[in-house]
PDB file of C-alpha atoms in Angstrom:
ATOM      1  CA  MET A   1       0.757 -98.476  10.262  1.00 40.00           C
ATOM      2  CA  GLU A   2      -0.109 -95.861  12.705  1.00 43.00           C
ATOM      3  CA  LEU A   3      -2.596 -92.903  11.707  1.00 46.00           C
ATOM      4  CA  ALA A   4      -1.618 -89.460  12.486  1.00 55.00           C
ATOM      5  CA  SER A   5      -3.703 -87.889  15.258  1.00 67.00           C
ATOM      6  CA  ASP A   6      -3.164 -84.364  13.918  1.00 81.00           C
ATOM      7  CA  SER A   7      -6.326 -82.418  13.026  1.00 89.00           C
ATOM      8  CA  TYR A   8      -6.807 -79.237  11.149  1.00 90.00           C
ATOM      9  CA  PRO A   9      -9.479 -76.541  11.163  1.00 90.00           C
ATOM     10  CA  VAL A  10     -11.677 -76.580   8.382  1.00 92.00           C
ATOM     11  CA  ARG A  11     -12.539 -73.431   6.450  1.00 93.00           C
ATOM     12  CA  ALA A  12     -16.025 -74.828   5.489  1.00 93.00           C
ATOM     13  CA  PHE A  13     -17.099 -75.425   8.971  1.00 94.00           C
ATOM     14  CA  ILE A  14     -15.705 -71.961   9.817  1.00 95.00           C
ATOM     15  CA  ARG A  15     -17.914 -70.328   7.382  1.00 96.00           C
ATOM     16  CA  HIS A  16     -20.779 -72.343   8.223  1.00 96.00           C
ATOM     17  CA  LYS A  17     -20.586 -71.801  11.907  1.00 96.00           C
ATOM     18  CA  ALA A  18     -20.241 -68.012  11.170  1.00 96.00           C
ATOM     19  CA  LYS A  19     -23.419 -68.159   8.990  1.00 95.00           C
ATOM     20  CA  MET A  20     -25.372 -70.018  11.561  1.00 94.00           C
ATOM     21  CA  ARG A  21     -24.425 -67.454  14.221  1.00 93.00           C
ATOM     22  CA  VAL A  22     -25.559 -64.667  12.078  1.00 92.00           C
ATOM     23  CA  LEU A  23     -28.677 -66.161  11.134  1.00 91.00           C
ATOM     24  CA  GLU A  24     -29.398 -67.091  14.755  1.00 89.00           C
ATOM     25  CA  ALA A  25     -28.812 -63.446  15.759  1.00 84.00           C
ATOM     26  CA  GLU A  26     -31.155 -62.333  12.817  1.00 79.00           C
ATOM     27  CA  SER A  27     -33.946 -64.679  14.045  1.00 78.00           C
ATOM     28  CA  MET A  28     -33.715 -63.199  17.432  1.00 76.00           C
ATOM     29  CA  GLY A  29     -33.764 -59.748  16.101  1.00 71.00           C
ATOM     30  CA  ILE A  30     -30.307 -58.911  17.143  1.00 64.00           C
ATOM     31  CA  GLY A  31     -28.629 -58.841  13.686  1.00 59.00           C
ATOM     32  CA  CYS A  32     -29.280 -57.417  10.456  1.00 60.00           C
ATOM     33  CA  LEU A  33     -32.550 -57.612   8.362  1.00 63.00           C
ATOM     34  CA  ALA A  34     -31.340 -59.548   5.396  1.00 80.00           C
ATOM     35  CA  PHE A  35     -28.414 -61.995   5.119  1.00 87.00           C
ATOM     36  CA  ASP A  36     -26.027 -61.267   2.740  1.00 91.00           C
ATOM     37  CA  GLU A  37     -24.139 -64.468   1.526  1.00 93.00           C
ATOM     38  CA  SER A  38     -21.703 -62.809  -0.931  1.00 93.00           C
ATOM     39  CA  LEU A  39     -20.451 -60.472   1.916  1.00 93.00           C
ATOM     40  CA  LEU A  40     -20.050 -63.489   4.188  1.00 95.00           C
ATOM     41  CA  GLN A  41     -18.003 -65.197   1.376  1.00 95.00           C
ATOM     42  CA  GLU A  42     -15.892 -62.092   0.836  1.00 95.00           C
ATOM     43  CA  LEU A  43     -14.959 -61.693   4.425  1.00 94.00           C
ATOM     44  CA  SER A  44     -14.130 -65.225   4.949  1.00 94.00           C
ATOM     45  CA  THR A  45     -11.962 -65.433   1.939  1.00 93.00           C
ATOM     46  CA  THR A  46     -10.253 -62.123   3.000  1.00 92.00           C
ATOM     47  CA  LEU A  47      -9.782 -63.399   6.572  1.00 90.00           C
ATOM     48  CA  PHE A  48      -8.543 -66.960   5.375  1.00 91.00           C
ATOM     49  CA  GLN A  49      -5.963 -65.405   3.087  1.00 92.00           C
ATOM     50  CA  SER A  50      -4.591 -63.047   5.829  1.00 90.00           C
ATOM     51  CA  GLU A  51      -1.544 -63.540   8.088  1.00 91.00           C
ATOM     52  CA  ARG A  52      -3.790 -64.344  11.087  1.00 87.00           C
ATOM     53  CA  GLY A  53      -6.081 -66.683   9.128  1.00 86.00           C
ATOM     54  CA  ALA A  54      -3.113 -68.462   7.664  1.00 86.00           C
ATOM     55  CA  ALA A  55      -1.605 -68.871  11.114  1.00 87.00           C
ATOM     56  CA  ILE A  56      -4.617 -70.876  12.404  1.00 89.00           C
ATOM     57  CA  PHE A  57      -4.588 -73.443   9.652  1.00 89.00           C
ATOM     58  CA  ILE A  58      -1.807 -75.799  11.437  1.00 91.00           C
ATOM     59  CA  ALA A  59      -2.000 -79.075  12.792  1.00 92.00           C
ATOM     60  CA  TYR A  60      -3.575 -79.377  16.221  1.00 93.00           C
ATOM     61  CA  PRO A  61      -3.149 -82.507  18.518  1.00 93.00           C
ATOM     62  CA  ASN A  62      -6.896 -83.397  18.261  1.00 92.00           C
ATOM     63  CA  ARG A  63     -10.224 -82.617  16.683  1.00 92.00           C
ATOM     64  CA  GLN A  64     -11.476 -80.814  19.878  1.00 94.00           C
ATOM     65  CA  ALA A  65      -8.606 -78.314  19.643  1.00 93.00           C
ATOM     66  CA  ALA A  66      -9.251 -77.706  16.052  1.00 93.00           C
ATOM     67  CA  GLU A  67     -12.966 -77.215  16.601  1.00 95.00           C
ATOM     68  CA  ALA A  68     -12.055 -74.773  19.470  1.00 94.00           C
ATOM     69  CA  ILE A  69     -10.222 -72.804  16.620  1.00 94.00           C
ATOM     70  CA  GLU A  70     -13.016 -73.172  14.342  1.00 95.00           C
ATOM     71  CA  ASP A  71     -15.367 -71.786  16.950  1.00 96.00           C
ATOM     72  CA  GLN A  72     -13.377 -68.918  17.811  1.00 94.00           C
ATOM     73  CA  PHE A  73     -12.665 -67.933  14.247  1.00 94.00           C
ATOM     74  CA  ALA A  74     -16.462 -68.344  13.226  1.00 96.00           C
ATOM     75  CA  LEU A  75     -17.349 -65.968  16.009  1.00 96.00           C
ATOM     76  CA  GLU A  76     -14.889 -63.354  14.841  1.00 94.00           C
ATOM     77  CA  LEU A  77     -16.196 -63.657  11.397  1.00 95.00           C
ATOM     78  CA  ALA A  78     -19.739 -63.414  12.474  1.00 94.00           C
ATOM     79  CA  GLU A  79     -18.988 -60.395  14.546  1.00 94.00           C
ATOM     80  CA  THR A  80     -17.056 -58.903  11.616  1.00 93.00           C
ATOM     81  CA  TYR A  81     -20.064 -59.423   9.393  1.00 93.00           C
ATOM     82  CA  ARG A  82     -22.477 -57.856  11.703  1.00 90.00           C
ATOM     83  CA  TYR A  83     -20.344 -54.878  12.471  1.00 90.00           C
ATOM     84  CA  ILE A  84     -20.229 -54.285   8.532  1.00 88.00           C
ATOM     85  CA  LYS A  85     -23.876 -54.604   7.899  1.00 86.00           C
ATOM     86  CA  GLN A  86     -24.582 -52.378  10.813  1.00 82.00           C
ATOM     87  CA  ARG A  87     -22.145 -49.529   9.557  1.00 81.00           C
ATOM     88  CA  LYS A  88     -23.717 -49.868   6.092  1.00 76.00           C
ATOM     89  CA  THR A  89     -26.577 -47.698   7.231  1.00 72.00           C
ATOM     90  CA  ASP A  90     -24.316 -44.910   8.759  1.00 70.00           C
ATOM     91  CA  THR A  91     -24.827 -41.879   6.829  1.00 75.00           C
ATOM     92  CA  GLN A  92     -21.009 -41.152   6.530  1.00 73.00           C
ATOM     93  CA  VAL A  93     -20.486 -44.685   4.952  1.00 65.00           C
ATOM     94  CA  GLN A  94     -23.399 -44.007   2.544  1.00 70.00           C
ATOM     95  CA  ARG A  95     -21.612 -40.804   1.577  1.00 74.00           C
ATOM     96  CA  LEU A  96     -18.474 -42.368   1.214  1.00 69.00           C
ATOM     97  CA  ASN A  97     -19.949 -45.061  -1.077  1.00 66.00           C
ATOM     98  CA  SER A  98     -21.600 -42.613  -3.278  1.00 74.00           C
ATOM     99  CA  LEU A  99     -18.185 -40.923  -3.992  1.00 71.00           C
ATOM    100  CA  LEU A 100     -16.916 -44.228  -5.063  1.00 66.00           C
TER     101      LEU A 100
END
């Protein structure tokens, strides 16, 4: 019996890699002041359920190819997280949030 060599990206790995990128940036003073686990969770859920997110969860020929996709998606997730956290202090965003 031959084992399939296909490998799939893992959502938990992507989320963990994104979190590590955010925390690393914060420790170097580049990122935001306080890590928001719920924000990262919401972002990852939204991205994974999007058309783009669904498109990456296919079989890849080996684990290295799947890891490359995980790294790329984790970077995008971390960048989106940092962008949202930075915009949170914007006065226009605060005004709009107060209207909600």
